[in-house]
Amino acid sequence: MDSIVVTGGGPLNGEIPIAGAKNACLTLMPATLLSEEPLTLTNAPRLSDIKTMTTLLQSLGAEVTSMQDGQVLAMSSHNIHNHTADYDIVRKMRASILVLGPMLARDGHAIVSLPGGCAIGARPVDLHLKALEAMGAELELKDGYVHAKAMQGLKGGVIDFDFASVGATENALMAATLAKGTTVINNAAREPEIVDLADCLRRMGAQIEGDGTPSITIQGVDRLNGATHPVVTDRIELGTYMLAPAIAGGEVELIGGRINLLSAFCEKLDAAGISVEETQRGLKVSRKNGRVNAVNVVTEPFPGFPTDLQAQMMALLCTAEGTSVLEEKIFENRFMHAPELLRMGAQIDVQGGTATVTGVDKLKGAPVMATDLRASVSLILAGLAAEGETTVSRVYHLDRGYEHVVGKLSAVGAKIERIKE
Ligand code: EPZ
């Protein structure tokens, strides 16, 4: 298993290009199942999760061709011969559940393995199933698989989510495009990735209104066409790299970044003493006056502070002046980066879903272990500002969501290398 070695050093300067969003691409790819016409995605990120979704779609009979070094995904689903998503693929990546709605909407039947939990939480899919049942699907759980049927086709319905689940909203939205009649999704997730999916579905001929608000209305249509769609910028990669000059000093321009993707996060950076300036090409980030202030953070569904940036923000706050309180309200076990940051000399007290961080002058480099995707990159950020060398092991977690981390950070002056083992 490879590791990444970061040597803490001086300020960072230069520019970092931001890729297409992993979490948009992982829901845009299953949308190919909704049409027999070709769906092509541009600005796709080069990540292992995208390869996993490719393998899953190909196992169903879809054709997925990766071009231009993985930035273009040409897909065609005119010949779906298998309607079962196997556990050995689904267990690797939870987003696999997103083939359920499209397969059911297209052919009236699907068998999808339950994803199981993951490091950050149990992550049930009850809301996905409730949404499909509201559209007339008959579901049976057997041997760890969901057996779904809608032999007369799905019909429009009203879906009231107890929680604004991103994945459940995406499954419901895709399924509703081909349901007979009108579907209304209340307490829908509002993330930019939902809006990007709706934009792509509209290009394919779907009739959708209200995406990005808590209530989405979909008029079902008989069929969808093909389309070409650019994947939206990855706001989590953007926020992650905005924290690099924040934690290490200097000034970095994030190419492709836009404030409206991350307004709550940018407000917190401003309060922490970090300047974020919109430029022609993206966002320029630097410290306002050399100091980082402690701030409190509560993670919430969009437009609140993103849970996917909580670990990275904690790394910054470990070096802030004062005490910060971070509340993780989305997942039940998303502080696994804390014990690793403690090894670097951080002062963090975790009580349930709340972490209290007292800033220290300097973190110290140390061997640390990646436990999940966002925790792994928070350790790299901490290493940029630490004294000495930090070795992050198990970086396969990182490859799921960050392309070319070493290249992107080296380009702005970071001392970072990947050790192949
Ligand atoms: C998406 O996961 C993202 N993944 C996650 O990013 C992100 O953290 C999350 O949304 C929240 O923003 C993808 O888009 C592929 P949820 P998802 O359904 O859809 C509970 C990353 O690092 N819940 O909004 O699984 C669930 O247990 C990943 O890129 C139910 O109880 O998120 C969790 O506590 C990590 N029942 C909370 O809701 C359900 O049926 C949020 O889940 C569904 C979810």
Short mmCIF file of C-alpha atoms and ligand atoms in Angstrom, two decimals:
data_model
loop_
_atom_site.label_atom_id
_atom_site.label_comp_id
_atom_site.label_asym_id
_atom_site.label_seq_id
_atom_site.Cartn_x
_atom_site.Cartn_y
_atom_site.Cartn_z
CA MET A 1 0.00 0.00 0.00
CA ASP A 2 1.43 3.35 -1.07
CA SER A 3 2.09 6.19 1.34
CA ILE A 4 2.59 9.92 0.91
CA VAL A 5 5.38 11.84 2.64
CA VAL A 6 4.88 15.55 3.29
CA THR A 7 7.64 17.79 4.66
CA GLY A 8 6.31 20.88 6.37
CA GLY A 9 7.72 24.02 4.91
CA GLY A 10 7.16 27.55 3.86
CA PRO A 11 4.26 29.31 2.20
CA LEU A 12 2.61 27.97 -0.96
CA ASN A 13 2.26 30.04 -4.11
CA GLY A 14 0.80 29.42 -7.56
CA GLU A 15 -2.36 27.87 -8.94
CA ILE A 16 -4.25 24.58 -8.59
CA PRO A 17 -6.81 23.42 -11.21
CA ILE A 18 -10.01 22.00 -9.69
CA ALA A 19 -11.47 18.89 -11.34
CA GLY A 20 -15.05 17.81 -12.00
CA ALA A 21 -17.03 16.70 -8.94
CA LYS A 22 -16.71 13.05 -7.85
CA ASN A 23 -20.12 13.19 -6.17
CA ALA A 24 -21.75 14.66 -9.26
CA CYS A 25 -20.10 12.17 -11.62
CA LEU A 26 -21.17 9.20 -9.45
CA THR A 27 -24.83 10.10 -9.94
CA LEU A 28 -24.53 11.33 -13.55
CA MET A 29 -23.05 8.01 -14.69
CA PRO A 30 -26.05 5.83 -13.64
CA ALA A 31 -28.29 8.30 -15.54
CA THR A 32 -27.08 6.59 -18.73
CA LEU A 33 -29.37 3.68 -17.76
CA LEU A 34 -32.41 5.94 -18.29
CA SER A 35 -31.92 6.15 -22.04
CA GLU A 36 -30.92 3.89 -24.93
CA GLU A 37 -29.19 6.88 -26.53
CA PRO A 38 -25.53 7.78 -25.76
CA LEU A 39 -24.77 9.97 -22.73
CA THR A 40 -21.34 11.64 -22.72
CA LEU A 41 -19.84 13.36 -19.67
CA THR A 42 -17.01 15.88 -20.04
CA ASN A 43 -14.80 17.35 -17.26
CA ALA A 44 -14.98 13.97 -15.51
CA PRO A 45 -12.49 13.48 -12.63
CA ARG A 46 -9.80 10.73 -12.82
CA LEU A 47 -10.57 8.79 -9.63
CA SER A 48 -10.78 5.18 -8.48
CA ASP A 49 -14.46 5.64 -7.53
CA ILE A 50 -15.20 6.53 -11.17
CA LYS A 51 -13.46 3.32 -12.25
CA THR A 52 -15.61 1.37 -9.77
CA MET A 53 -18.82 2.89 -11.14
CA THR A 54 -17.57 2.13 -14.68
CA THR A 55 -17.08 -1.52 -13.74
CA LEU A 56 -20.55 -1.68 -12.21
CA LEU A 57 -22.28 -0.16 -15.25
CA GLN A 58 -20.34 -2.45 -17.60
CA SER A 59 -21.45 -5.47 -15.49
CA LEU A 60 -25.05 -4.48 -16.28
CA GLY A 61 -24.30 -4.32 -20.01
CA ALA A 62 -23.67 -0.60 -20.45
CA GLU A 63 -20.78 0.52 -22.64
CA VAL A 64 -18.51 3.03 -20.90
CA THR A 65 -15.50 4.37 -22.82
CA SER A 66 -13.01 6.61 -21.07
CA MET A 67 -11.31 9.12 -23.38
CA GLN A 68 -8.94 12.09 -23.18
CA ASP A 69 -7.07 10.67 -20.21
CA GLY A 70 -10.34 9.91 -18.38
CA GLN A 71 -11.82 13.39 -18.67
CA VAL A 72 -14.50 12.24 -21.13
CA LEU A 73 -16.80 9.30 -20.40
CA ALA A 74 -18.80 8.14 -23.43
CA MET A 75 -21.60 5.84 -22.24
CA SER A 76 -24.32 3.88 -24.00
CA SER A 77 -26.99 1.67 -22.41
CA HIS A 78 -28.91 0.37 -25.40
CA ASN A 79 -28.20 -3.19 -24.30
CA ILE A 80 -28.76 -3.82 -20.56
CA HIS A 81 -28.67 -7.61 -20.15
CA ASN A 82 -28.13 -7.87 -16.40
CA HIS A 83 -30.23 -6.18 -13.71
CA THR A 84 -28.28 -7.31 -10.68
CA ALA A 85 -25.68 -5.12 -8.97
CA ASP A 86 -23.42 -7.55 -7.13
CA TYR A 87 -22.28 -7.20 -3.52
CA ASP A 88 -18.60 -7.51 -4.45
CA ILE A 89 -18.83 -4.23 -6.38
CA VAL A 90 -21.45 -2.44 -4.25
CA ARG A 91 -19.57 -3.07 -0.98
CA LYS A 92 -16.59 -1.13 -2.37
CA MET A 93 -18.59 1.98 -3.06
CA ARG A 94 -21.90 3.02 -1.52
CA ALA A 95 -22.85 5.18 -4.46
CA SER A 96 -23.51 1.93 -6.38
CA ILE A 97 -27.02 2.08 -4.88
CA LEU A 98 -27.67 4.87 -7.42
CA VAL A 99 -28.23 2.32 -10.21
CA LEU A 100 -31.39 1.11 -8.45
CA GLY A 101 -33.74 3.97 -9.37
CA PRO A 102 -32.66 4.23 -13.02
CA MET A 103 -32.79 0.44 -13.63
CA LEU A 104 -36.24 0.22 -12.06
CA ALA A 105 -37.51 3.18 -14.07
CA ARG A 106 -36.10 1.81 -17.32
CA ASP A 107 -37.06 -1.89 -17.18
CA GLY A 108 -39.36 -2.30 -14.18
CA HIS A 109 -37.07 -4.59 -12.20
CA ALA A 110 -33.68 -4.51 -10.44
CA ILE A 111 -31.74 -6.45 -7.82
CA VAL A 112 -29.16 -4.36 -5.97
CA SER A 113 -27.00 -5.43 -3.05
CA LEU A 114 -27.46 -3.38 0.09
CA PRO A 115 -24.27 -1.30 0.35
CA GLY A 116 -23.52 -2.11 3.98
CA GLY A 117 -21.97 0.48 6.24
CA CYS A 118 -18.64 2.17 5.89
CA ALA A 119 -15.99 3.70 8.12
CA ILE A 120 -17.94 6.88 8.79
CA GLY A 121 -21.27 5.33 9.65
CA ALA A 122 -24.03 2.76 9.21
CA ARG A 123 -25.41 4.71 6.25
CA PRO A 124 -28.71 2.89 5.71
CA VAL A 125 -30.67 3.30 2.47
CA ASP A 126 -34.18 3.32 3.97
CA LEU A 127 -34.96 6.73 2.45
CA HIS A 128 -33.98 5.50 -1.04
CA LEU A 129 -36.38 2.56 -0.66
CA LYS A 130 -39.19 4.69 0.79
CA ALA A 131 -38.96 7.03 -2.20
CA LEU A 132 -39.23 4.19 -4.74
CA GLU A 133 -42.15 2.64 -2.84
CA ALA A 134 -43.91 6.03 -3.01
CA MET A 135 -43.69 5.63 -6.81
CA GLY A 136 -45.31 2.20 -6.72
CA ALA A 137 -42.24 -0.03 -6.55
CA GLU A 138 -42.61 -3.37 -4.72
CA LEU A 139 -39.46 -4.04 -2.70
CA GLU A 140 -38.30 -7.17 -0.93
CA LEU A 141 -35.06 -7.50 1.10
CA LYS A 142 -33.53 -10.97 0.67
CA ASP A 143 -30.00 -12.28 1.34
CA GLY A 144 -28.63 -8.76 1.61
CA TYR A 145 -30.14 -7.66 -1.69
CA VAL A 146 -33.02 -5.34 -2.54
CA HIS A 147 -35.35 -7.04 -5.05
CA ALA A 148 -37.33 -4.24 -6.69
CA LYS A 149 -40.26 -4.58 -9.10
CA ALA A 150 -42.56 -2.17 -10.93
CA MET A 151 -43.88 -4.30 -13.77
CA GLN A 152 -46.54 -1.73 -14.72
CA GLY A 153 -43.84 0.95 -14.58
CA LEU A 154 -43.36 3.55 -11.84
CA LYS A 155 -46.08 6.11 -11.22
CA GLY A 156 -45.76 9.67 -9.97
CA GLY A 157 -46.10 10.11 -6.19
CA VAL A 158 -45.38 12.44 -3.27
CA ILE A 159 -42.12 11.74 -1.39
CA ASP A 160 -41.60 13.33 2.02
CA PHE A 161 -38.01 12.81 3.21
CA ASP A 162 -37.45 12.84 7.00
CA PHE A 163 -33.87 13.89 6.18
CA ALA A 164 -32.57 15.74 3.12
CA SER A 165 -30.58 12.73 1.92
CA VAL A 166 -28.35 13.44 -1.10
CA GLY A 167 -28.35 9.90 -2.50
CA ALA A 168 -32.04 9.27 -1.85
CA THR A 169 -32.91 12.54 -3.62
CA GLU A 170 -30.74 11.49 -6.59
CA ASN A 171 -32.30 8.01 -6.82
CA ALA A 172 -35.83 9.45 -6.60
CA LEU A 173 -35.09 12.22 -9.10
CA MET A 174 -33.73 9.81 -11.73
CA ALA A 175 -36.56 7.30 -11.23
CA ALA A 176 -39.26 10.00 -11.43
CA THR A 177 -38.15 11.20 -14.89
CA LEU A 178 -39.73 8.09 -16.48
CA ALA A 179 -42.60 7.55 -14.00
CA LYS A 180 -46.18 8.00 -15.27
CA GLY A 181 -47.47 11.34 -13.95
CA THR A 182 -46.10 13.92 -11.52
CA THR A 183 -43.69 13.29 -8.64
CA VAL A 184 -43.01 15.81 -5.86
CA ILE A 185 -39.96 15.37 -3.61
CA ASN A 186 -40.30 17.33 -0.35
CA ASN A 187 -37.33 18.06 1.94
CA ALA A 188 -35.11 17.28 -1.04
CA ALA A 189 -31.33 17.69 -0.79
CA ARG A 190 -30.18 20.99 -2.33
CA GLU A 191 -26.49 20.25 -3.03
CA PRO A 192 -24.96 21.61 -6.29
CA GLU A 193 -24.55 17.98 -7.40
CA ILE A 194 -28.37 17.60 -7.32
CA VAL A 195 -28.73 20.68 -9.54
CA ASP A 196 -26.05 19.34 -11.88
CA LEU A 197 -27.92 16.01 -12.17
CA ALA A 198 -31.18 17.86 -12.88
CA ASP A 199 -29.41 19.96 -15.55
CA CYS A 200 -28.13 16.77 -17.22
CA LEU A 201 -31.56 15.08 -17.05
CA ARG A 202 -33.18 18.18 -18.58
CA ARG A 203 -30.65 18.01 -21.46
CA MET A 204 -31.89 14.43 -21.91
CA GLY A 205 -35.51 15.68 -22.12
CA ALA A 206 -36.66 15.35 -18.52
CA GLN A 207 -39.14 17.86 -17.09
CA ILE A 208 -37.82 18.98 -13.67
CA GLU A 209 -38.42 22.13 -11.61
CA GLY A 210 -37.30 23.21 -8.14
CA ASP A 211 -33.91 21.45 -8.00
CA GLY A 212 -31.71 23.32 -5.53
CA THR A 213 -34.78 24.10 -3.38
CA PRO A 214 -36.39 21.82 -0.74
CA SER A 215 -39.18 20.85 -3.16
CA ILE A 216 -38.59 19.29 -6.59
CA THR A 217 -41.41 18.55 -9.10
CA ILE A 218 -40.89 16.09 -11.95
CA GLN A 219 -43.33 15.44 -14.82
CA GLY A 220 -42.61 11.92 -16.08
CA VAL A 221 -41.96 11.47 -19.82
CA ASP A 222 -42.10 8.34 -22.01
CA ARG A 223 -38.43 8.30 -22.93
CA LEU A 224 -35.21 10.26 -22.57
CA ASN A 225 -32.70 11.12 -25.28
CA GLY A 226 -28.93 11.11 -25.20
CA ALA A 227 -26.91 14.20 -24.27
CA THR A 228 -23.47 15.60 -23.60
CA HIS A 229 -23.01 17.18 -20.17
CA PRO A 230 -20.05 18.85 -18.37
CA VAL A 231 -19.58 17.66 -14.79
CA VAL A 232 -19.82 20.55 -12.31
CA THR A 233 -16.66 21.69 -10.46
CA ASP A 234 -15.83 19.65 -7.35
CA ARG A 235 -16.62 21.96 -4.43
CA ILE A 236 -15.07 19.54 -1.92
CA GLU A 237 -11.76 19.35 -3.80
CA LEU A 238 -12.00 23.16 -4.10
CA GLY A 239 -12.51 23.65 -0.35
CA THR A 240 -9.77 21.17 0.43
CA TYR A 241 -7.15 23.04 -1.62
CA MET A 242 -8.37 26.45 -0.36
CA LEU A 243 -7.17 25.24 3.04
CA ALA A 244 -3.63 24.64 1.75
CA PRO A 245 -2.55 28.33 1.72
CA ALA A 246 -4.73 28.88 4.79
CA ILE A 247 -2.76 26.33 6.82
CA ALA A 248 0.70 26.84 5.25
CA GLY A 249 0.61 30.53 4.32
CA GLY A 250 1.18 32.09 0.89
CA GLU A 251 -1.34 32.75 -1.87
CA VAL A 252 -2.91 30.14 -4.16
CA GLU A 253 -5.44 30.56 -7.00
CA LEU A 254 -7.94 27.71 -7.38
CA ILE A 255 -8.81 27.56 -11.07
CA GLY A 256 -12.49 26.86 -11.73
CA GLY A 257 -13.57 27.67 -8.17
CA ARG A 258 -16.71 29.71 -7.50
CA ILE A 259 -17.84 31.08 -4.13
CA ASN A 260 -21.50 30.10 -4.65
CA LEU A 261 -20.49 26.42 -4.48
CA LEU A 262 -19.22 26.90 -0.91
CA SER A 263 -20.72 30.06 0.62
CA ALA A 264 -21.05 28.70 4.19
CA PHE A 265 -17.49 27.36 4.07
CA CYS A 266 -16.15 30.69 2.74
CA GLU A 267 -17.94 32.57 5.54
CA LYS A 268 -16.13 30.37 8.08
CA LEU A 269 -12.79 30.94 6.34
CA ASP A 270 -13.41 34.70 6.46
CA ALA A 271 -14.11 34.50 10.21
CA ALA A 272 -10.93 32.45 10.63
CA GLY A 273 -8.90 35.24 9.04
CA ILE A 274 -8.59 33.80 5.54
CA SER A 275 -9.14 36.02 2.51
CA VAL A 276 -11.09 34.55 -0.44
CA GLU A 277 -11.15 36.71 -3.57
CA GLU A 278 -13.08 35.88 -6.78
CA THR A 279 -10.88 36.21 -9.89
CA GLN A 280 -11.52 35.81 -13.63
CA ARG A 281 -10.38 32.19 -13.46
CA GLY A 282 -11.44 31.13 -9.96
CA LEU A 283 -10.68 31.94 -6.32
CA LYS A 284 -7.51 33.43 -4.81
CA VAL A 285 -6.90 32.44 -1.17
CA SER A 286 -4.42 33.77 1.42
CA ARG A 287 -4.25 34.71 5.08
CA LYS A 288 -5.45 38.25 5.84
CA ASN A 289 -2.84 39.07 8.48
CA GLY A 290 -0.72 36.00 9.08
CA ARG A 291 -2.90 34.65 11.89
CA VAL A 292 -5.67 32.02 11.89
CA ASN A 293 -8.53 32.55 14.35
CA ALA A 294 -10.50 29.81 16.07
CA VAL A 295 -14.07 29.40 14.74
CA ASN A 296 -16.96 27.05 15.58
CA VAL A 297 -18.34 24.71 12.88
CA VAL A 298 -21.59 22.73 12.60
CA THR A 299 -21.98 20.43 9.60
CA GLU A 300 -25.38 20.58 7.85
CA PRO A 301 -26.99 19.67 4.54
CA PHE A 302 -26.35 22.25 1.77
CA PRO A 303 -26.31 25.26 1.96
CA GLY A 304 -24.81 24.67 5.42
CA PHE A 305 -21.18 23.79 6.16
CA PRO A 306 -20.34 20.57 4.22
CA THR A 307 -19.60 17.46 6.28
CA ASP A 308 -17.07 16.52 3.57
CA LEU A 309 -14.92 19.50 4.61
CA GLN A 310 -15.11 18.98 8.38
CA ALA A 311 -11.93 16.90 8.65
CA GLN A 312 -9.96 19.35 6.52
CA MET A 313 -11.22 22.37 8.54
CA MET A 314 -10.21 20.60 11.74
CA ALA A 315 -6.62 20.41 10.46
CA LEU A 316 -6.61 24.20 9.99
CA LEU A 317 -8.15 24.83 13.41
CA CYS A 318 -5.46 22.70 15.08
CA THR A 319 -3.10 25.61 14.36
CA ALA A 320 -5.55 28.47 15.04
CA GLU A 321 -5.31 30.91 17.93
CA GLY A 322 -7.95 29.89 20.46
CA THR A 323 -10.43 27.06 20.91
CA SER A 324 -12.83 25.84 18.20
CA VAL A 325 -15.83 23.52 18.57
CA LEU A 326 -16.76 21.30 15.61
CA GLU A 327 -20.13 19.51 15.63
CA GLU A 328 -20.57 16.66 13.11
CA LYS A 329 -24.33 16.38 12.57
CA ILE A 330 -24.46 14.28 9.39
CA PHE A 331 -22.48 11.11 10.14
CA GLU A 332 -22.10 9.28 13.43
CA ASN A 333 -18.40 8.46 13.21
CA ARG A 334 -16.56 11.10 11.26
CA PHE A 335 -13.76 12.12 13.65
CA MET A 336 -11.32 9.31 12.82
CA HIS A 337 -8.76 11.90 11.72
CA ALA A 338 -8.66 13.28 15.30
CA PRO A 339 -6.50 10.50 16.85
CA GLU A 340 -4.07 10.84 13.94
CA LEU A 341 -3.88 14.62 14.37
CA LEU A 342 -3.23 14.03 18.10
CA ARG A 343 -0.15 12.06 17.05
CA MET A 344 1.03 15.27 15.39
CA GLY A 345 0.69 17.22 18.65
CA ALA A 346 -2.80 18.61 18.12
CA GLN A 347 -5.04 19.22 21.14
CA ILE A 348 -8.46 17.73 20.40
CA ASP A 349 -11.13 16.42 22.77
CA VAL A 350 -13.84 14.32 21.10
CA GLN A 351 -17.12 13.75 22.95
CA GLY A 352 -19.67 11.96 20.73
CA GLY A 353 -20.42 14.17 17.75
CA THR A 354 -18.50 17.16 19.11
CA ALA A 355 -14.76 17.85 18.84
CA THR A 356 -13.15 20.68 20.82
CA VAL A 357 -9.88 21.83 19.26
CA THR A 358 -7.38 24.03 21.11
CA GLY A 359 -4.92 25.55 18.67
CA VAL A 360 -1.18 24.90 19.07
CA ASP A 361 1.71 26.93 17.66
CA LYS A 362 3.12 24.14 15.55
CA LEU A 363 2.14 20.58 14.67
CA LYS A 364 4.92 17.99 14.54
CA GLY A 365 5.37 15.63 11.60
CA ALA A 366 4.65 11.97 12.39
CA PRO A 367 3.69 8.67 10.75
CA VAL A 368 -0.15 8.68 10.53
CA MET A 369 -2.80 6.46 8.95
CA ALA A 370 -5.59 7.37 6.53
CA THR A 371 -8.93 5.89 7.59
CA ASP A 372 -11.37 7.37 5.08
CA LEU A 373 -11.30 9.67 2.10
CA ARG A 374 -11.60 13.07 3.73
CA ALA A 375 -9.65 12.13 6.87
CA SER A 376 -6.67 11.19 4.67
CA VAL A 377 -6.50 14.57 2.97
CA SER A 378 -6.83 16.40 6.30
CA LEU A 379 -3.62 14.66 7.41
CA ILE A 380 -1.85 15.86 4.28
CA LEU A 381 -3.00 19.43 4.97
CA ALA A 382 -1.72 19.13 8.56
CA GLY A 383 1.60 17.86 7.21
CA LEU A 384 2.02 20.97 5.06
CA ALA A 385 2.23 23.11 8.21
CA ALA A 386 3.94 20.66 10.56
CA GLU A 387 7.58 20.66 11.60
CA GLY A 388 9.40 17.80 9.89
CA GLU A 389 8.07 14.84 7.96
CA THR A 390 4.56 13.37 7.99
CA THR A 391 4.03 9.97 6.38
CA VAL A 392 0.40 9.19 5.56
CA SER A 393 -0.14 5.46 4.97
CA ARG A 394 -3.09 3.68 3.24
CA VAL A 395 -3.44 6.44 0.65
CA TYR A 396 -5.74 4.27 -1.46
CA HIS A 397 -8.45 6.10 0.48
CA LEU A 398 -7.16 9.33 -1.05
CA ASP A 399 -7.21 7.99 -4.61
CA ARG A 400 -10.99 7.57 -4.32
CA GLY A 401 -11.60 11.31 -4.32
CA TYR A 402 -8.46 13.28 -5.20
CA GLU A 403 -6.68 13.10 -8.53
CA HIS A 404 -2.94 13.93 -8.72
CA VAL A 405 -2.68 15.27 -5.13
CA VAL A 406 1.14 15.15 -5.19
CA GLY A 407 1.28 16.93 -8.55
CA LYS A 408 -1.24 19.61 -7.59
CA LEU A 409 0.42 20.45 -4.26
CA SER A 410 4.01 20.20 -5.59
CA ALA A 411 3.06 22.74 -8.26
CA VAL A 412 2.50 25.36 -5.55
CA GLY A 413 5.73 24.56 -3.70
CA ALA A 414 4.74 21.81 -1.27
CA LYS A 415 7.43 19.23 -0.41
CA ILE A 416 5.39 16.08 -1.04
CA GLU A 417 6.05 12.72 -2.64
CA ARG A 418 4.31 9.38 -3.08
CA ILE A 419 6.18 6.25 -1.96
CA LYS A 420 5.15 3.18 -3.90
CA GLU A 421 5.09 0.07 -1.66
C1 EPZ B 1 -23.41 11.83 -0.24
O1 EPZ B 1 -23.52 10.60 0.48
C2 EPZ B 1 -21.94 11.95 -0.59
N1 EPZ B 1 -21.54 10.83 -1.43
C3 EPZ B 1 -21.10 11.97 0.69
O2 EPZ B 1 -19.75 12.19 0.31
C4 EPZ B 1 -21.56 13.16 1.55
O3 EPZ B 1 -20.84 13.14 2.76
C5 EPZ B 1 -23.06 13.03 1.84
O4 EPZ B 1 -23.79 12.95 0.58
C6 EPZ B 1 -23.61 14.21 2.63
O5 EPZ B 1 -23.36 15.39 1.96
C7 EPZ B 1 -21.87 10.85 -2.75
O6 EPZ B 1 -22.51 11.77 -3.24
C8 EPZ B 1 -21.40 9.69 -3.56
P1 EPZ B 1 -26.86 11.19 2.58
P2 EPZ B 1 -24.99 10.00 0.82
O7 EPZ B 1 -27.81 10.21 2.01
O8 EPZ B 1 -25.90 10.20 -0.33
C9 EPZ B 1 -28.36 9.09 6.54
C10 EPZ B 1 -17.43 11.85 0.29
O9 EPZ B 1 -16.58 11.99 1.16
N2 EPZ B 1 -29.23 8.35 5.62
O10 EPZ B 1 -27.15 12.65 2.49
O11 EPZ B 1 -24.82 8.64 1.34
C11 EPZ B 1 -26.91 8.62 6.42
O12 EPZ B 1 -26.71 7.51 7.28
C12 EPZ B 1 -18.76 11.18 0.62
O13 EPZ B 1 -17.31 12.23 -0.91
C13 EPZ B 1 -30.23 7.53 6.15
O14 EPZ B 1 -30.39 7.43 7.36
O15 EPZ B 1 -25.41 10.97 2.00
C14 EPZ B 1 -26.11 9.81 6.84
O16 EPZ B 1 -26.01 9.83 8.25
C15 EPZ B 1 -18.82 10.70 2.05
N3 EPZ B 1 -31.02 6.83 5.30
C16 EPZ B 1 -26.96 11.00 6.38
O17 EPZ B 1 -28.28 10.49 6.15
C17 EPZ B 1 -30.88 6.90 3.95
O18 EPZ B 1 -31.65 6.24 3.22
C18 EPZ B 1 -26.44 11.63 5.11
O19 EPZ B 1 -26.60 10.74 4.11
C19 EPZ B 1 -29.86 7.73 3.42
C20 EPZ B 1 -29.05 8.45 4.28
#
